[in-house]
């Protein structure tokens, strides 16, 4: 799936599920939350920070899920401001 299709899918899924459109501030809070969850899992994998003493092992499936949540939030923010994220990334890679 390319980014344009993913961006459209995220928007359509929100409409189908009748999810209220989030404000940019709400989306940013979601991004920060997901970054925190990713950070916890990476700390477990890398055995760094105060997470080293946690009783559970790192979980690649959980890390994958949290990264996906982060990507969806970033795509939602892009869509809110009508940014074609695929086109923007293609421009960056051309330079």
GROMACS .gro file of N, CA and C in nm:
model
  285
    1UNK      N    1   0.085  -0.117   0.000
    1UNK     CA    2   0.000   0.000   0.000
    1UNK      C    3   0.090   0.124   0.000
    2UNK      N    4   0.061   0.216  -0.089
    2UNK     CA    5   0.140   0.340  -0.092
    2UNK      C    6   0.083   0.441   0.008
    3UNK      N    7   0.156   0.548   0.031
    3UNK     CA    8   0.114   0.646   0.132
    3UNK      C    9  -0.016   0.717   0.097
    4UNK      N   10  -0.034   0.747  -0.030
    4UNK     CA   11  -0.158   0.815  -0.072
    4UNK      C   12  -0.279   0.727  -0.041
    5UNK      N   13  -0.269   0.598  -0.073
    5UNK     CA   14  -0.377   0.504  -0.045
    5UNK      C   15  -0.399   0.492   0.106
    6UNK      N   16  -0.290   0.486   0.181
    6UNK     CA   17  -0.300   0.476   0.326
    6UNK      C   18  -0.367   0.601   0.384
    7UNK      N   19  -0.330   0.716   0.332
    7UNK     CA   20  -0.389   0.842   0.380
    7UNK      C   21  -0.541   0.841   0.353
    8UNK      N   22  -0.581   0.794   0.236
    8UNK     CA   23  -0.723   0.786   0.203
    8UNK      C   24  -0.795   0.683   0.290
    9UNK      N   25  -0.729   0.570   0.314
    9UNK     CA   26  -0.788   0.464   0.396
    9UNK      C   27  -0.811   0.511   0.540
   10UNK      N   28  -0.714   0.583   0.596
   10UNK     CA   29  -0.730   0.635   0.732
   10UNK      C   30  -0.850   0.730   0.740
   11UNK      N   31  -0.864   0.817   0.641
   11UNK     CA   32  -0.977   0.911   0.638
   11UNK      C   33  -1.110   0.838   0.623
   12UNK      N   34  -1.114   0.741   0.533
   12UNK     CA   35  -1.238   0.666   0.509
   12UNK      C   36  -1.277   0.583   0.631
   13UNK      N   37  -1.180   0.522   0.695
   13UNK     CA   38  -1.208   0.438   0.812
   13UNK      C   39  -1.266   0.523   0.925
   14UNK      N   40  -1.212   0.644   0.941
   14UNK     CA   41  -1.265   0.735   1.042
   14UNK      C   42  -1.410   0.771   1.015
   15UNK      N   43  -1.443   0.795   0.888
   15UNK     CA   44  -1.582   0.828   0.851
   15UNK      C   45  -1.674   0.708   0.875
   16UNK      N   46  -1.630   0.589   0.833
   16UNK     CA   47  -1.712   0.468   0.850
   16UNK      C   48  -1.739   0.440   0.997
   17UNK      N   49  -1.639   0.464   1.080
   17UNK     CA   50  -1.653   0.437   1.224
   17UNK      C   51  -1.716   0.554   1.298
   18UNK      N   52  -1.751   0.660   1.222
   18UNK     CA   53  -1.813   0.781   1.278
   18UNK      C   54  -1.730   0.840   1.391
   19UNK      N   55  -1.599   0.843   1.368
   19UNK     CA   56  -1.507   0.902   1.465
   19UNK      C   57  -1.506   1.053   1.443
   20UNK      N   58  -1.525   1.128   1.550
   20UNK     CA   59  -1.523   1.273   1.544
   20UNK      C   60  -1.386   1.320   1.495
   21UNK      N   61  -1.386   1.416   1.404
   21UNK     CA   62  -1.260   1.472   1.355
   21UNK      C   63  -1.186   1.535   1.472
   22UNK      N   64  -1.061   1.496   1.488
   22UNK     CA   65  -0.981   1.551   1.597
   22UNK      C   66  -0.920   1.684   1.557
   23UNK      N   67  -0.899   1.768   1.656
   23UNK     CA   68  -0.830   1.894   1.633
   23UNK      C   69  -0.680   1.865   1.621
   24UNK      N   70  -0.603   1.958   1.564
   24UNK     CA   71  -0.458   1.937   1.558
   24UNK      C   72  -0.397   1.913   1.697
   25UNK      N   73  -0.448   1.982   1.798
   25UNK     CA   74  -0.397   1.962   1.934
   25UNK      C   75  -0.423   1.820   1.983
   26UNK      N   76  -0.541   1.767   1.955
   26UNK     CA   77  -0.572   1.629   1.994
   26UNK      C   78  -0.485   1.529   1.919
   27UNK      N   79  -0.463   1.555   1.792
   27UNK     CA   80  -0.378   1.466   1.714
   27UNK      C   81  -0.235   1.469   1.768
   28UNK      N   82  -0.186   1.589   1.801
   28UNK     CA   83  -0.051   1.601   1.856
   28UNK      C   84  -0.038   1.528   1.989
   29UNK      N   85  -0.141   1.534   2.072
   29UNK     CA   86  -0.137   1.458   2.198
   29UNK      C   87  -0.129   1.308   2.170
   30UNK      N   88  -0.201   1.262   2.067
   30UNK     CA   89  -0.192   1.122   2.027
   30UNK      C   90  -0.053   1.085   1.980
   31UNK      N   91   0.010   1.174   1.905
   31UNK     CA   92   0.147   1.151   1.856
   31UNK      C   93   0.242   1.139   1.974
   32UNK      N   94   0.230   1.231   2.068
   32UNK     CA   95   0.318   1.228   2.185
   32UNK      C   96   0.296   1.100   2.266
   33UNK      N   97   0.171   1.060   2.282
   33UNK     CA   98   0.139   0.937   2.355
   33UNK      C   99   0.204   0.816   2.287
   34UNK      N  100   0.191   0.808   2.156
   34UNK     CA  101   0.248   0.694   2.084
   34UNK      C  102   0.400   0.694   2.090
   35UNK      N  103   0.462   0.811   2.083
   35UNK     CA  104   0.608   0.819   2.095
   35UNK      C  105   0.651   0.767   2.232
   36UNK      N  106   0.575   0.801   2.336
   36UNK     CA  107   0.606   0.749   2.470
   36UNK      C  108   0.597   0.598   2.476
   37UNK      N  109   0.495   0.541   2.414
   37UNK     CA  110   0.478   0.396   2.415
   37UNK      C  111   0.589   0.326   2.334
   38UNK      N  112   0.628   0.387   2.224
   38UNK     CA  113   0.739   0.333   2.144
   38UNK      C  114   0.869   0.341   2.224
   39UNK      N  115   0.889   0.453   2.292
   39UNK     CA  116   1.009   0.473   2.373
   39UNK      C  117   1.021   0.365   2.480
   40UNK      N  118   0.911   0.333   2.547
   40UNK     CA  119   0.913   0.228   2.650
   40UNK      C  120   0.960   0.095   2.591
   41UNK      N  121   0.902   0.062   2.476
   41UNK     CA  122   0.935  -0.068   2.416
   41UNK      C  123   1.080  -0.072   2.369
   42UNK      N  124   1.128   0.037   2.309
   42UNK     CA  125   1.267   0.043   2.264
   42UNK      C  126   1.360   0.033   2.385
   43UNK      N  127   1.324   0.098   2.495
   43UNK     CA  128   1.406   0.090   2.617
   43UNK      C  129   1.418  -0.054   2.664
   44UNK      N  130   1.310  -0.129   2.653
   44UNK     CA  131   1.316  -0.271   2.690
   44UNK      C  132   1.408  -0.349   2.597
   45UNK      N  133   1.396  -0.325   2.468
   45UNK     CA  134   1.482  -0.393   2.372
   45UNK      C  135   1.630  -0.360   2.395
   46UNK      N  136   1.657  -0.234   2.422
   46UNK     CA  137   1.796  -0.188   2.433
   46UNK      C  138   1.850  -0.193   2.577
   47UNK      N  139   1.764  -0.230   2.670
   47UNK     CA  140   1.800  -0.239   2.811
   47UNK      C  141   1.862  -0.108   2.862
   48UNK      N  142   1.788   0.000   2.838
   48UNK     CA  143   1.834   0.132   2.881
   48UNK      C  144   1.728   0.199   2.968
   49UNK      N  145   1.769   0.298   3.044
   49UNK     CA  146   1.676   0.375   3.125
   49UNK      C  147   1.616   0.294   3.238
   50UNK      N  148   1.512   0.347   3.298
   50UNK     CA  149   1.451   0.282   3.413
   50UNK      C  150   1.364   0.162   3.376
   51UNK      N  151   1.351   0.132   3.249
   51UNK     CA  152   1.270   0.018   3.204
   51UNK      C  153   1.347  -0.113   3.213
   52UNK      N  154   1.477  -0.106   3.239
   52UNK     CA  155   1.561  -0.226   3.245
   52UNK      C  156   1.509  -0.323   3.351
   53UNK      N  157   1.453  -0.272   3.458
   53UNK     CA  158   1.408  -0.358   3.568
   53UNK      C  159   1.266  -0.410   3.549
   54UNK      N  160   1.203  -0.381   3.437
   54UNK     CA  161   1.070  -0.432   3.413
   54UNK      C  162   1.073  -0.585   3.409
   55UNK      N  163   0.964  -0.644   3.447
   55UNK     CA  164   0.957  -0.790   3.455
   55UNK      C  165   0.925  -0.855   3.320
   56UNK      N  166   0.870  -0.781   3.228
   56UNK     CA  167   0.834  -0.843   3.101
   56UNK      C  168   0.942  -0.822   2.996
   57UNK      N  169   0.952  -0.915   2.903
   57UNK     CA  170   1.050  -0.899   2.795
   57UNK      C  171   0.998  -0.801   2.690
   58UNK      N  172   1.087  -0.748   2.605
   58UNK     CA  173   1.040  -0.662   2.496
   58UNK      C  174   0.950  -0.741   2.402
   59UNK      N  175   0.861  -0.670   2.336
   59UNK     CA  176   0.763  -0.736   2.251
   59UNK      C  177   0.762  -0.669   2.114
   60UNK      N  178   0.812  -0.740   2.014
   60UNK     CA  179   0.821  -0.684   1.879
   60UNK      C  180   0.683  -0.655   1.819
   61UNK      N  181   0.585  -0.740   1.849
   61UNK     CA  182   0.450  -0.717   1.798
   61UNK      C  183   0.392  -0.588   1.857
   62UNK      N  184   0.415  -0.565   1.985
   62UNK     CA  185   0.367  -0.443   2.049
   62UNK      C  186   0.438  -0.321   1.991
   63UNK      N  187   0.568  -0.330   1.972
   63UNK     CA  188   0.643  -0.220   1.912
   63UNK      C  189   0.589  -0.189   1.772
   64UNK      N  190   0.565  -0.292   1.695
   64UNK     CA  191   0.510  -0.276   1.560
   64UNK      C  192   0.375  -0.207   1.563
   65UNK      N  193   0.290  -0.247   1.656
   65UNK     CA  194   0.156  -0.188   1.668
   65UNK      C  195   0.165  -0.040   1.706
   66UNK      N  196   0.254  -0.008   1.800
   66UNK     CA  197   0.268   0.132   1.844
   66UNK      C  198   0.325   0.220   1.733
   67UNK      N  199   0.417   0.167   1.654
   67UNK     CA  200   0.471   0.242   1.540
   67UNK      C  201   0.359   0.267   1.439
   68UNK      N  202   0.273   0.167   1.419
   68UNK     CA  203   0.158   0.185   1.328
   68UNK      C  204   0.064   0.292   1.379
   69UNK      N  205   0.038   0.294   1.510
   69UNK     CA  206  -0.047   0.398   1.567
   69UNK      C  207   0.013   0.536   1.545
   70UNK      N  208   0.145   0.547   1.562
   70UNK     CA  209   0.213   0.675   1.540
   70UNK      C  210   0.196   0.719   1.395
   71UNK      N  211   0.216   0.627   1.302
   71UNK     CA  212   0.203   0.660   1.160
   71UNK      C  213   0.061   0.707   1.128
   72UNK      N  214  -0.039   0.642   1.184
   72UNK     CA  215  -0.177   0.682   1.160
   72UNK      C  216  -0.202   0.822   1.213
   73UNK      N  217  -0.148   0.853   1.330
   73UNK     CA  218  -0.164   0.988   1.384
   73UNK      C  219  -0.095   1.092   1.297
   74UNK      N  220   0.023   1.061   1.246
   74UNK     CA  221   0.095   1.155   1.158
   74UNK      C  222   0.016   1.174   1.028
   75UNK      N  223  -0.037   1.066   0.975
   75UNK     CA  224  -0.118   1.076   0.854
   75UNK      C  225  -0.244   1.159   0.881
   76UNK      N  226  -0.305   1.142   0.998
   76UNK     CA  227  -0.424   1.220   1.033
   76UNK      C  228  -0.392   1.369   1.039
   77UNK      N  229  -0.277   1.404   1.095
   77UNK     CA  230  -0.236   1.544   1.103
   77UNK      C  231  -0.212   1.599   0.962
   78UNK      N  232  -0.148   1.520   0.878
   78UNK     CA  233  -0.126   1.561   0.739
   78UNK      C  234  -0.259   1.584   0.668
   79UNK      N  235  -0.352   1.495   0.687
   79UNK     CA  236  -0.483   1.508   0.623
   79UNK      C  237  -0.558   1.630   0.673
   80UNK      N  238  -0.548   1.658   0.801
   80UNK     CA  239  -0.617   1.774   0.857
   80UNK      C  240  -0.576   1.902   0.784
   81UNK      N  241  -0.445   1.912   0.754
   81UNK     CA  242  -0.394   2.030   0.686
   81UNK      C  243  -0.387   2.012   0.534
   82UNK      N  244  -0.454   1.906   0.485
   82UNK     CA  245  -0.461   1.877   0.341
   82UNK      C  246  -0.322   1.868   0.278
   83UNK      N  247  -0.233   1.797   0.346
   83UNK     CA  248  -0.097   1.774   0.297
   83UNK      C  249  -0.093   1.636   0.233
   84UNK      N  250  -0.047   1.629   0.110
   84UNK     CA  251  -0.026   1.502   0.042
   84UNK      C  252   0.111   1.452   0.087
   85UNK      N  253   0.111   1.366   0.188
   85UNK     CA  254   0.236   1.323   0.251
   85UNK      C  255   0.324   1.245   0.153
   86UNK      N  256   0.264   1.168   0.066
   86UNK     CA  257   0.342   1.092  -0.032
   86UNK      C  258   0.418   1.187  -0.125
   87UNK      N  259   0.348   1.287  -0.176
   87UNK     CA  260   0.411   1.385  -0.266
   87UNK      C  261   0.523   1.461  -0.193
   88UNK      N  262   0.499   1.496  -0.069
   88UNK     CA  263   0.599   1.569   0.009
   88UNK      C  264   0.725   1.485   0.029
   89UNK      N  265   0.708   1.358   0.061
   89UNK     CA  266   0.824   1.270   0.082
   89UNK      C  267   0.897   1.247  -0.049
   90UNK      N  268   0.823   1.232  -0.160
   90UNK     CA  269   0.888   1.217  -0.289
   90UNK      C  270   0.975   1.339  -0.321
   91UNK      N  271   0.926   1.459  -0.290
   91UNK     CA  272   1.005   1.581  -0.312
   91UNK      C  273   1.131   1.579  -0.229
   92UNK      N  274   1.120   1.537  -0.104
   92UNK     CA  275   1.237   1.532  -0.016
   92UNK      C  276   1.343   1.435  -0.069
   93UNK      N  277   1.298   1.322  -0.120
   93UNK     CA  278   1.392   1.221  -0.170
   93UNK      C  279   1.459   1.264  -0.301
   94UNK      N  280   1.394   1.352  -0.375
   94UNK     CA  281   1.453   1.399  -0.502
   94UNK      C  282   1.567   1.498  -0.478
   95UNK      N  283   1.566   1.564  -0.365
   95UNK     CA  284   1.670   1.664  -0.334
   95UNK      C  285   1.793   1.601  -0.275
   0.00000   0.00000   0.00000
